Coordinates of C-alpha atoms and ligand atoms in Angstrom, one line a residue:
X697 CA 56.9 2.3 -26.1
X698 CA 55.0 4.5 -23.4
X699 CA 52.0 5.4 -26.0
X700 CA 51.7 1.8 -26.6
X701 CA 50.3 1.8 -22.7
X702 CA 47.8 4.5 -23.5
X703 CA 46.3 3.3 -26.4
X704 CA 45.3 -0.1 -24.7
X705 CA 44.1 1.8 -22.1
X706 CA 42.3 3.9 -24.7
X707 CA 41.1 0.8 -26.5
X708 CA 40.2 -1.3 -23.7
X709 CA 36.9 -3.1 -24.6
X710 CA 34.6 -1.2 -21.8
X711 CA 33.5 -3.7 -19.5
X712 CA 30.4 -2.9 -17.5
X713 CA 29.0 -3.4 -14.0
X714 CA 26.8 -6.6 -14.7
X715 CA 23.2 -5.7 -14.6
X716 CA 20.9 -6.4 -11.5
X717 CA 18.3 -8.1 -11.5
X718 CA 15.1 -5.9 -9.6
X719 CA 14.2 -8.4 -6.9
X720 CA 14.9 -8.2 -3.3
X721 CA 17.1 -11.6 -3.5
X722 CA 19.7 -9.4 -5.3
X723 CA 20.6 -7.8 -2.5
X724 CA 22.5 -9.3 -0.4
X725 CA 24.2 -8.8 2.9
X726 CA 23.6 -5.9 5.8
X727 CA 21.1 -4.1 2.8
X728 CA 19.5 -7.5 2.7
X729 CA 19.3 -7.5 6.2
X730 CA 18.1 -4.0 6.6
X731 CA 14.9 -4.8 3.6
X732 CA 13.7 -7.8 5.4
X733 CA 13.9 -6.0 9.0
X734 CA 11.5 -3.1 7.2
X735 CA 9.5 -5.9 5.6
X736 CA 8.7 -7.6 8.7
X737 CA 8.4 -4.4 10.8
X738 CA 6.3 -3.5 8.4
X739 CA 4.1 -6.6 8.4
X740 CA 4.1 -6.3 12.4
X741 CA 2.3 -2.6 12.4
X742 CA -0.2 -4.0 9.5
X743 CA -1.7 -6.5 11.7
X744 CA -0.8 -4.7 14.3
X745 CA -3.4 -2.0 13.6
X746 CA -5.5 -4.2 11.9
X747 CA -5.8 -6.5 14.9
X748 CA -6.7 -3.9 17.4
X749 CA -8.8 -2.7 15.3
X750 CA -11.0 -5.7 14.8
X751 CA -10.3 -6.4 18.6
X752 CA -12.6 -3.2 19.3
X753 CA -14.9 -4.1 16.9
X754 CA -15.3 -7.3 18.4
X755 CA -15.6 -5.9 21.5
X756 CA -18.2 -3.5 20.3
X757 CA -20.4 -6.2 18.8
X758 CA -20.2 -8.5 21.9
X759 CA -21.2 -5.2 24.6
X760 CA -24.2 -4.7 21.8
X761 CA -25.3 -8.6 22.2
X762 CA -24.6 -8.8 25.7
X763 CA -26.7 -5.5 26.2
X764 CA -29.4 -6.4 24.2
X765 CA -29.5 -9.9 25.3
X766 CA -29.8 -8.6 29.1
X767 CA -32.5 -5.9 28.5
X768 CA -34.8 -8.9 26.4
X769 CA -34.4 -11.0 29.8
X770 CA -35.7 -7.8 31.8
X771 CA -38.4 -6.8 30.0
X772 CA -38.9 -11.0 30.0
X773 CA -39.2 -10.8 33.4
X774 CA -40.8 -8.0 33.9
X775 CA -43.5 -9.7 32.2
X776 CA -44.0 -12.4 33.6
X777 CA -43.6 -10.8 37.6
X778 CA -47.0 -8.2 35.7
X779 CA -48.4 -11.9 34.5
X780 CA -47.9 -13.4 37.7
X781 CA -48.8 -9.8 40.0
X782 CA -52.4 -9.4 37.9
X783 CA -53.5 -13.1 38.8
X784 CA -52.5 -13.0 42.3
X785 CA -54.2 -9.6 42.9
X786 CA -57.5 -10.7 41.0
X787 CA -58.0 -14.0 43.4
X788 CA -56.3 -13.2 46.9
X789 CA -56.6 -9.7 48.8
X790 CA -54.9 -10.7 52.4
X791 CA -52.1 -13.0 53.3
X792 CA -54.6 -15.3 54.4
X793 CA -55.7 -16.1 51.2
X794 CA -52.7 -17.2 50.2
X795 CA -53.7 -20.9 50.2
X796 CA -56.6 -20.2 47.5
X797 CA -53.4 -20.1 44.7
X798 CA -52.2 -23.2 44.9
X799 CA -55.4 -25.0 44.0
X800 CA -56.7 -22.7 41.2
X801 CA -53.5 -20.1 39.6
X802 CA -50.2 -21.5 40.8
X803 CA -50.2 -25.5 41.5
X804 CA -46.4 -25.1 42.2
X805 CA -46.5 -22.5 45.1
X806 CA -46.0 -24.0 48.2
X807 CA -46.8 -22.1 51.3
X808 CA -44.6 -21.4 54.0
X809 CA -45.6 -23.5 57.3
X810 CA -46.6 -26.3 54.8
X811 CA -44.9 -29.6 54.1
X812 CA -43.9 -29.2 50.0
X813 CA -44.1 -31.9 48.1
X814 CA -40.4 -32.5 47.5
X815 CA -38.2 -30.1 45.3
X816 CA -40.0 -27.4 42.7
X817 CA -40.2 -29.1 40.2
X818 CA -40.6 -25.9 38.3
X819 CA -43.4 -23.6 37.1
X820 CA -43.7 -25.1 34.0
X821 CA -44.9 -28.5 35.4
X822 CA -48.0 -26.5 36.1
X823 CA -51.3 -26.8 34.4
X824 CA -52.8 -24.9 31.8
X825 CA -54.1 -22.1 33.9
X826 CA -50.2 -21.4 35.5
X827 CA -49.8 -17.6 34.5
X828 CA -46.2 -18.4 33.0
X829 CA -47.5 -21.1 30.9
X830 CA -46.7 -19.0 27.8
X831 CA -42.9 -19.0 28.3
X832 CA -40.8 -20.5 26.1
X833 CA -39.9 -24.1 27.4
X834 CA -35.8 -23.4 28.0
X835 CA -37.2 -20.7 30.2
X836 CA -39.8 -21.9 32.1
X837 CA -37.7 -24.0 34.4
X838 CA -35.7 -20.9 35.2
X839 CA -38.1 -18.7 37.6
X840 CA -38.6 -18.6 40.6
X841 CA -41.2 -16.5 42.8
X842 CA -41.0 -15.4 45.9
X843 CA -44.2 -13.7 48.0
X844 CA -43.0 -11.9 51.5
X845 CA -45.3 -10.4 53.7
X846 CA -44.5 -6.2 54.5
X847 CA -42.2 -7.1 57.2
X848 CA -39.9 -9.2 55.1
X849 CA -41.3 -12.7 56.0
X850 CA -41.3 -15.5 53.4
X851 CA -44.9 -16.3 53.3
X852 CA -44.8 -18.8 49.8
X853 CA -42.8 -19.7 47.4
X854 CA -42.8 -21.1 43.8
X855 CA -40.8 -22.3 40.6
X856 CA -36.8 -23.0 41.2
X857 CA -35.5 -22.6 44.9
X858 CA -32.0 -21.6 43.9
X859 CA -30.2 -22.6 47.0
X860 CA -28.8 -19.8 49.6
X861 CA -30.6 -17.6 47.4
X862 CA -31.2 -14.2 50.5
X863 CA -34.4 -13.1 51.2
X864 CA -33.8 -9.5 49.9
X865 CA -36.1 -5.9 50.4
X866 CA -38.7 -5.5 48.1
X867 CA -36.6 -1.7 46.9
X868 CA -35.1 -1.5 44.4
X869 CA -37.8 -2.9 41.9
X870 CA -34.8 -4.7 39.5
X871 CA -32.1 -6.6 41.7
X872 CA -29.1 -9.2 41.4
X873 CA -28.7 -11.2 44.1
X874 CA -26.8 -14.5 44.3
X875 CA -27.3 -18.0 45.5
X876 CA -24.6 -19.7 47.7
X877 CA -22.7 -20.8 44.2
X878 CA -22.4 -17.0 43.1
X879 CA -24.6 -17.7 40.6
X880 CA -26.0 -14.5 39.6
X881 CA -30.3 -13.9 39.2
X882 CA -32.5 -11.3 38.3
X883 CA -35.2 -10.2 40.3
X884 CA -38.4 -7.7 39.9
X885 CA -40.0 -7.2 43.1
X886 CA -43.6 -5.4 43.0
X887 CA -46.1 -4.5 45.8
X888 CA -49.6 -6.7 45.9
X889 CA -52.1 -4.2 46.7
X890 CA -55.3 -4.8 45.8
X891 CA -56.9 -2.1 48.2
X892 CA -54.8 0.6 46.1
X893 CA -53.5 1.2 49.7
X894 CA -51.0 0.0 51.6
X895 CA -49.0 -3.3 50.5
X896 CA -50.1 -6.5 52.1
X897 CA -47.0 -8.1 50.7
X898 CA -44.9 -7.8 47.3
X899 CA -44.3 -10.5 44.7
X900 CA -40.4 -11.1 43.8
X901 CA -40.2 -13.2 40.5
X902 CA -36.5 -13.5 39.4
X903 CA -34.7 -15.8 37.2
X904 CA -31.4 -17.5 36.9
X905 CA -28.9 -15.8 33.9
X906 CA -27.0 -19.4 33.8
X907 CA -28.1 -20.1 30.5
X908 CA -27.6 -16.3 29.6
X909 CA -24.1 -16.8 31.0
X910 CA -23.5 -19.7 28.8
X911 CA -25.3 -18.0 25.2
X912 CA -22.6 -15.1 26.0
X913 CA -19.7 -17.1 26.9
X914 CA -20.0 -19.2 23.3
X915 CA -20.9 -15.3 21.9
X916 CA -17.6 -14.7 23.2
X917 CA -15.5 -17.9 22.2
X918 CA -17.1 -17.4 18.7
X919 CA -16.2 -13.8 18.5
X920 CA -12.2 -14.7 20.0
X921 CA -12.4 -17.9 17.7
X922 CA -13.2 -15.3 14.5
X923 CA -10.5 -12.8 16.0
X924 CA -8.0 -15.2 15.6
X925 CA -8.6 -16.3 12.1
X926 CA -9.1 -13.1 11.1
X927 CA -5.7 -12.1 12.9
X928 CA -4.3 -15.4 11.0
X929 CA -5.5 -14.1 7.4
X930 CA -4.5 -10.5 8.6
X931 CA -1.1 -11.7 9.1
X932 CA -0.5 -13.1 5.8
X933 CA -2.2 -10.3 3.8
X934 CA 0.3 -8.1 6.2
X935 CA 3.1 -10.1 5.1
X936 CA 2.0 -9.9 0.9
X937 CA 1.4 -6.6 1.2
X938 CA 4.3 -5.5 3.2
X939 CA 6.3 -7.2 -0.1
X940 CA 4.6 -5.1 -2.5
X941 CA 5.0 -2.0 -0.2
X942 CA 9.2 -2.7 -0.3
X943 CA 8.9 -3.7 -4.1
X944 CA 9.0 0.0 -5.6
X945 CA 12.0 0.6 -2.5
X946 CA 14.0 -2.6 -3.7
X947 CA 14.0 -1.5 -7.5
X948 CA 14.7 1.8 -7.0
X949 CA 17.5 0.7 -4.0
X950 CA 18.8 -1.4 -7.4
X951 CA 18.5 1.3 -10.0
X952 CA 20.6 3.4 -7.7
X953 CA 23.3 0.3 -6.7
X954 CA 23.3 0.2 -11.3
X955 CA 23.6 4.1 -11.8
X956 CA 26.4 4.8 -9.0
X957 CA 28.5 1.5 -10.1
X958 CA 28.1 2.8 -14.4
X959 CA 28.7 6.1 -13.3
X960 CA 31.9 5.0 -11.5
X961 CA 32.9 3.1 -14.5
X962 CA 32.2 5.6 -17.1
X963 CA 34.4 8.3 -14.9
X964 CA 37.3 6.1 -14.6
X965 CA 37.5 5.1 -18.3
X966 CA 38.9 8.6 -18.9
X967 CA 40.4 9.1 -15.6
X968 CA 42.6 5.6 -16.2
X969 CA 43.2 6.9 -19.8
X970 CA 44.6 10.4 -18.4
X971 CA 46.6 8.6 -15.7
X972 CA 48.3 6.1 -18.1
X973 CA 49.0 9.0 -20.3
X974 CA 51.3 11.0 -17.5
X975 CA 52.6 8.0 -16.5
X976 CA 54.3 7.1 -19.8
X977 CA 55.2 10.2 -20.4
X978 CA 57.2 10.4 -16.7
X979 CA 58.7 7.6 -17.6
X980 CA 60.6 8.6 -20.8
X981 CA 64.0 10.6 -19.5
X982 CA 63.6 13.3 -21.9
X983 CA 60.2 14.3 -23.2
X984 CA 60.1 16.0 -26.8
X985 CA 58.1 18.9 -27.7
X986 CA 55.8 16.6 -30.6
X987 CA 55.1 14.1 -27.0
X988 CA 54.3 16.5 -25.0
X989 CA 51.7 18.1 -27.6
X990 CA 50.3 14.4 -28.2
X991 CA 49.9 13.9 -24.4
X992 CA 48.2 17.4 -23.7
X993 CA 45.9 16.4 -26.7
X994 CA 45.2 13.3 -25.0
X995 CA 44.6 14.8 -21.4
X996 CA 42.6 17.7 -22.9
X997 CA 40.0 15.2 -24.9
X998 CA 40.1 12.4 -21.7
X999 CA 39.1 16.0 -19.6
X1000 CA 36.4 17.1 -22.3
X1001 CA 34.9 13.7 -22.2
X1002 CA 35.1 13.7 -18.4
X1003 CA 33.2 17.6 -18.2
X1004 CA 30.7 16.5 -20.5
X1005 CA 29.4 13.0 -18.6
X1006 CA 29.4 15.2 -15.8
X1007 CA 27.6 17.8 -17.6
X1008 CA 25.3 15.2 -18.7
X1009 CA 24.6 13.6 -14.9
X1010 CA 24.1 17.0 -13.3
X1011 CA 21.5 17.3 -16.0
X1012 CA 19.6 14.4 -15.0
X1013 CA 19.5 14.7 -11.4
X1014 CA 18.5 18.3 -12.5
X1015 CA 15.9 16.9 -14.1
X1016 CA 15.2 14.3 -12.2
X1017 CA 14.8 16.5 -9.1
X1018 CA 12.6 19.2 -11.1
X1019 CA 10.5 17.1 -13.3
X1020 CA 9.7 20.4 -15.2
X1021 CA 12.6 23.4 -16.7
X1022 CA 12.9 26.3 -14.3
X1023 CA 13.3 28.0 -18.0
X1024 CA 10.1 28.5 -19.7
X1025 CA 10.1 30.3 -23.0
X1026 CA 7.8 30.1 -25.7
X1027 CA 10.2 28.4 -29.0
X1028 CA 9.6 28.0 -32.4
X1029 CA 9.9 24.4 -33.4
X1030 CA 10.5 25.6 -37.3
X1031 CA 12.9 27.8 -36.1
X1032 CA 14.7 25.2 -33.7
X1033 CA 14.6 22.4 -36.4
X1034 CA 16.1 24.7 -39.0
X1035 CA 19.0 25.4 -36.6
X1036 CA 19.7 22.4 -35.9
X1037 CA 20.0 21.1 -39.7
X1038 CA 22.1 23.9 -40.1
X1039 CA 24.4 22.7 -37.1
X1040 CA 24.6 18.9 -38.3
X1041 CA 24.6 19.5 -42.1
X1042 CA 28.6 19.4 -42.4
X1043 CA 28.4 15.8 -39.8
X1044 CA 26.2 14.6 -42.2
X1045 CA 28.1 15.6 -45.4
X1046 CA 31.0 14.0 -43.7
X1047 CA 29.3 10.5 -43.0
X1048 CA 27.8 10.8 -46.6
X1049 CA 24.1 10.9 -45.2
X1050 CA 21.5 12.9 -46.9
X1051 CA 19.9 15.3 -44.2
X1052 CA 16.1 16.2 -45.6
X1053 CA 13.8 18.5 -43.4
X1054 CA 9.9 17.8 -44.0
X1055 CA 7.7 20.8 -42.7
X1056 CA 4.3 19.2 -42.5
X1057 CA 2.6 22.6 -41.4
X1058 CA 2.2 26.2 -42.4
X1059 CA 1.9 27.5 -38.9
X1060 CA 4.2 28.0 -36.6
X1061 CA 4.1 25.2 -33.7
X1062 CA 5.3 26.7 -30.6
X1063 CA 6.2 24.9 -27.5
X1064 CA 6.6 26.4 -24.1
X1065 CA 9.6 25.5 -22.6
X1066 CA 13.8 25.4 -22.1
X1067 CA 14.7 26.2 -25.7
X1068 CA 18.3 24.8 -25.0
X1069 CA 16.7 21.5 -23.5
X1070 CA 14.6 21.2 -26.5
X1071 CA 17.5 22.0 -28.7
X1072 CA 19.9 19.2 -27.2
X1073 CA 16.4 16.4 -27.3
X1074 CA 16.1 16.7 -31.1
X1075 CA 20.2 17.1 -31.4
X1076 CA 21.1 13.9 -29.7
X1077 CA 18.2 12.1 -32.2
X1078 CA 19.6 13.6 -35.1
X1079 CA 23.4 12.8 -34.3
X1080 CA 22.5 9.1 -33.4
X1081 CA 20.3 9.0 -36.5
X1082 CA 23.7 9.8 -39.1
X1083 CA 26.1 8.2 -36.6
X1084 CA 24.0 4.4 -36.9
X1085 CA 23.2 4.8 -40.3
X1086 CA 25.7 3.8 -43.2
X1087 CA 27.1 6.3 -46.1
X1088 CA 24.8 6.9 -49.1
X1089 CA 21.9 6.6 -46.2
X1090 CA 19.0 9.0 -45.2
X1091 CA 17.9 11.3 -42.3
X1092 CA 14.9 12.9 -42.5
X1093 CA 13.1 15.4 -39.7
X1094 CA 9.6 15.9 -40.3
X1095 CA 7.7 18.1 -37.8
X1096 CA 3.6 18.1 -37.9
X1097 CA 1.0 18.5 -35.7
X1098 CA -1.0 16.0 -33.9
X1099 CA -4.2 17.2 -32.4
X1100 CA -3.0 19.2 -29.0
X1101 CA 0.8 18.0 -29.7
X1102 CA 3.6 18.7 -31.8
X1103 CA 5.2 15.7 -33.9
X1104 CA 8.6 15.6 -34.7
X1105 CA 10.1 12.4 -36.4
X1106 CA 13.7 11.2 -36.8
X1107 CA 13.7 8.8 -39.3
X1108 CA 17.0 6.8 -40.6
X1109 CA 18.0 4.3 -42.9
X1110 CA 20.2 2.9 -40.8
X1111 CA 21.1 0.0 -38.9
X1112 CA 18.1 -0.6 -36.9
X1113 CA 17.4 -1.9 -33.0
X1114 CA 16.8 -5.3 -32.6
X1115 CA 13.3 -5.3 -30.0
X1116 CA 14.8 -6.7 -27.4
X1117 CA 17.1 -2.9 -26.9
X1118 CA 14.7 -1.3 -27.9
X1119 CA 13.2 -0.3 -24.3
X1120 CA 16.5 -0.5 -23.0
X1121 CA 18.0 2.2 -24.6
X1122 CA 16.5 4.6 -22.9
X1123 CA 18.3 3.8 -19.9
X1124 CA 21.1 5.5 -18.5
X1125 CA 24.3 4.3 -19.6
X1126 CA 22.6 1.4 -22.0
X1127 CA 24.7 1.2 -25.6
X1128 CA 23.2 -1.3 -27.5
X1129 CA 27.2 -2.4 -29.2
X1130 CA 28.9 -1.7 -25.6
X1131 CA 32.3 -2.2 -26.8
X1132 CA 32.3 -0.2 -30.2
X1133 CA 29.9 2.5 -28.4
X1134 CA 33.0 2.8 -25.4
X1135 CA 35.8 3.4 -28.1
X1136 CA 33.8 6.3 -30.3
X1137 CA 33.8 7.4 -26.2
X1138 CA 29.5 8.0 -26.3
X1139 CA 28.3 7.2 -22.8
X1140 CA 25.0 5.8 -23.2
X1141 CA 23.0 8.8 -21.8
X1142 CA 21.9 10.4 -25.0
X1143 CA 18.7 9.0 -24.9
X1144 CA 18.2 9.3 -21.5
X1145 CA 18.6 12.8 -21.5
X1146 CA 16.1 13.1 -24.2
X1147 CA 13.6 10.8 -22.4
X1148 CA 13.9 12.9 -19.4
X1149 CA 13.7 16.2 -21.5
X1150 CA 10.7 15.1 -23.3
X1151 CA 8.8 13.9 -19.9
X1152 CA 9.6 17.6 -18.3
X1153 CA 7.9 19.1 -21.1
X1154 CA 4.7 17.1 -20.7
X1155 CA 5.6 15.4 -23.9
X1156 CA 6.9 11.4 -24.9
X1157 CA 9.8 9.7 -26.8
X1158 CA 9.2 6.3 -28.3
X1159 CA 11.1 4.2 -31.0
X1160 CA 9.9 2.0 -33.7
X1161 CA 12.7 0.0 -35.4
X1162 CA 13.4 -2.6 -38.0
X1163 CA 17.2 -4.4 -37.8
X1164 CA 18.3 -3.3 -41.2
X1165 CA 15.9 -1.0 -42.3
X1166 CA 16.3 2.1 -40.3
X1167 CA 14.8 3.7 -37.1
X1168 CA 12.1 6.4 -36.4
X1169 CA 12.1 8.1 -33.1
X1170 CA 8.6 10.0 -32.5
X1171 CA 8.7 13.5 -30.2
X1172 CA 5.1 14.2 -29.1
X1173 CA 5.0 17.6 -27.3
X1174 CA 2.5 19.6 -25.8
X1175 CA 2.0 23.2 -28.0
X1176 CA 0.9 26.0 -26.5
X1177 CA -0.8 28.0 -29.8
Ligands
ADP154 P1 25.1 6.8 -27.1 O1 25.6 8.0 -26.4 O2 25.9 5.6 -26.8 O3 24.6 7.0 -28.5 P2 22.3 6.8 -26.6 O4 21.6 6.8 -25.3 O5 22.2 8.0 -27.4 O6 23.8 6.5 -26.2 O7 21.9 5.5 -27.4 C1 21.8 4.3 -26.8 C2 22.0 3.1 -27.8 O8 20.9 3.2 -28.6 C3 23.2 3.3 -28.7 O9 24.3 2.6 -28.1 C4 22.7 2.7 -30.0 O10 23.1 1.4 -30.0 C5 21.2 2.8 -29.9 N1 20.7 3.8 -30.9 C6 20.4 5.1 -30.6 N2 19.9 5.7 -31.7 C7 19.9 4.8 -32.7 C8 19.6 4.9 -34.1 N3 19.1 5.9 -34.7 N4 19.8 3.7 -34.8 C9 20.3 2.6 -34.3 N5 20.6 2.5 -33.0 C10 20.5 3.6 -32.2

């Protein structure tokens, strides 16, 4: 028999999409693919920016040391070439005279036209009198000093005698001339004058910036060394944080994949119910006038059910998009309560429930809002409150007021949610009893409309429930008197 087709169809236990799990590992494939390509780009920009940022930080730091380390070896300098100036200027007046230093300020100086003693062995061999006696040992053996008559003519020299180093004009005061290695020295050059006239030669101290060179270079090794690790632990925060950056994307990517897949299924339970139904009836050669009202009833309640889960989605992308009702109205909760136990009283007579309204307050609440959102939240509540609870049970509404916030409770006698459903149910397309809930032909978005009708209005929807003994469902909305 043809109808025998439609009710299996009809009766079909409804099997749902399997539930995803929320990580990334449940996608799978070019999505997959496309996550971890966004994860790792996203990783690369992190350190990325992060690296070229400490890069110029690092760079920063080592200008500052370098800068400050060169202008504490000037001013060292400087010092010493004053040091060195005063005492030559307080014992010799003339060229001449030149021979007096060696015996009583600078044992070290060795006078051109005289046979030195073998290689400087460095200023700070001298004795206690030496001018640059006070410099700090790894320093001493550094300078060198250099006294050249007006016309540019060595006359003596002292400390170091960096090899190839030129003979260069006394102007400007600070130069950096080189020895035949290219290593690199720092000079002062200042007039010795004792007359307060004209020069009778200038005094050209000067050191080497080897060791300065070296201090900097491990400055810089350290700073690259630090750059690194830091780029290291840069690259695995990068790479963490890039995870929990996608996380919100995978579970929502998910959420999406579960919604489009039960939305899918949900439409084609009706649509496969409608289908079967033409089908058997094309078969039959001659179709009689009681068939044909039987398969128009069936199409017609397949199409209502179909309207009204379509109805319900556009709803919540509606209210998904909005997160607020364009409507805003000011409503009555007495007044929308009443109605409502008007509306439900004969369901409830017919499933043998007692329906009991509880006004806990004298004055009006009002809430500002979609009247006919508000009207379908506290609908859906009390329809699933008489529908899960057994004849001879109880539904009571009680509405009172909680400090800024309305209070409405659904309470039942009825069967109860185990807690493992109970935050479940308020997702979309979530029946507790999948296969009985798919025959009675509810979708599963009830209380997912009513979550999302309850959020727009600034308000909350929870659920406290004992297997057996009944459920309460709590509305908490904002009043506005
Ligand atoms: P449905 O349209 O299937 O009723 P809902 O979103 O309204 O979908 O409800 C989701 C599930 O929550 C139902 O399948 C049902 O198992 C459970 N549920 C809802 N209200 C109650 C209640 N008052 N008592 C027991 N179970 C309930």
């Amino acid at each position: 028999m043809a109808w025998d087709i439609v009710s299996t169809v009809l009766n079909r236990p409804a099997k749902r999409p399997a539930k995803r799990p929320s990580s990334c590992r449940s996608i799978h494939g070019a999505q997959y693919q496309l996550f971890r390509r966004s994860r790792v780009r996203l990783a690369i920009w992190y350190t990325g920016v992060m690296g070229a940022i400490l890069a110029l930080l690092g760079l920063g730091v080592y200008q500052a040391i370098a800068h400050a380390h060169e202008v504490a070896i000037d001013r060292e300098i400087k010092s010493v070439t004053d040091t060195v100036h005063d005492a030559i200027e307080a014992t010799v007046s003339a060229p001449d005279q030149l021979n007096r230093l060696s015996s009583q300020l600078l044992p070290d100086l060795c006078l051109s036209g005289n046979a030195c003693m073998g290689p400087a062995s460095g200023i700070a061999s001298g004795i206690a009198s030496d001018p640059l006696h006070h410099l700090q040992p790894s320093y001493q053996h550094d300078y060198y000093i250099r006294i050249v008559d007006p016309a540019g003519r060595l006359l003596a020299t002292g400390g170091v005698r960096p090899e190839g180093l030129p003979l260069t004009a006394p102007s400007p005061p600070f130069q950096t001339p080189k020895d035949q290695n290219g290593q690199e020295y720092h000079q002062v050059a200042i007039a010795l004058d004792n007359t307060g006239q004209a020069a009778w030669a200038y005094l050209m101290v000067g050191r080497s910036f080897q060791d300065s060179d070296q201090y900097l270079a491990s400055v810089r090794w350290s700073l690259l060394g630090g750059l690194l690790l830091s780029l290291g632990l840069v690259m695995a925060a990068s790479w963490w944080l890039s995870a929990l950056a996608m996380r919100p994307i995978y579970q929502s990517y998910n959420q999406i994949q579960q919604f489009t897949a039960d939305a899918a299924h949900e439409l084609r339970t009706p649509l496969a119910a409608i289908q079967a139904t033409v089908e058997s009836v094309l078969r039959l050669p001659r179709i009689s006038e009681e068939d044909a009202q039987e398969t128009l009833t069936v199409i017609n309640r397949q199409s209502q059910r179909l309207t009204t889960l379509v109805s319900d989605l556009l709803l919540l992308s509606r209210l998904d998009s909005e997160q607020r009702p364009l409507i805003k109205r000011s409503c009555c909760l007495q007044d929308l309560i009443g109605d409502i136990v008007e509306e439900m009283a004969a369901f409830a007579i017919s499933q043998e429930i007692t329906l009991v309204v509880d006004f806990q307050t004298q004055t009006s609440l009002v809430v500002f809002g979609d009247e006919e959102q508000l009207y379908r939240l506290v609908l859906n509540l009390v329809n699933n409150a008489i529908i899960y609870t057994p004849a001879g049970g109880q539904v009571t509404l009680t509405l009172t007021r909680h400090q800024q916030h309305a209070l409405i409770l659904i309470r039942d006698t009825g069967v109860g949610i185990a807690p493992e459903h109970q935050a479940k149910i308020f997702d979309r397309f979530y029946r507790v009893d999948a296969a009985r809930a798919g025959q009675s032909g509810s979708s599963g978005l009830g209380l997912a409309i009513a979550q999302a009708i309850a959020k727009a209005h600034g308000g909350t929807l929870t659920v406290t429930s004992q297997i057996g003994q009944g459920s309460t469902f709590a509305i908490y909305l904002p009043v506005s008197s």
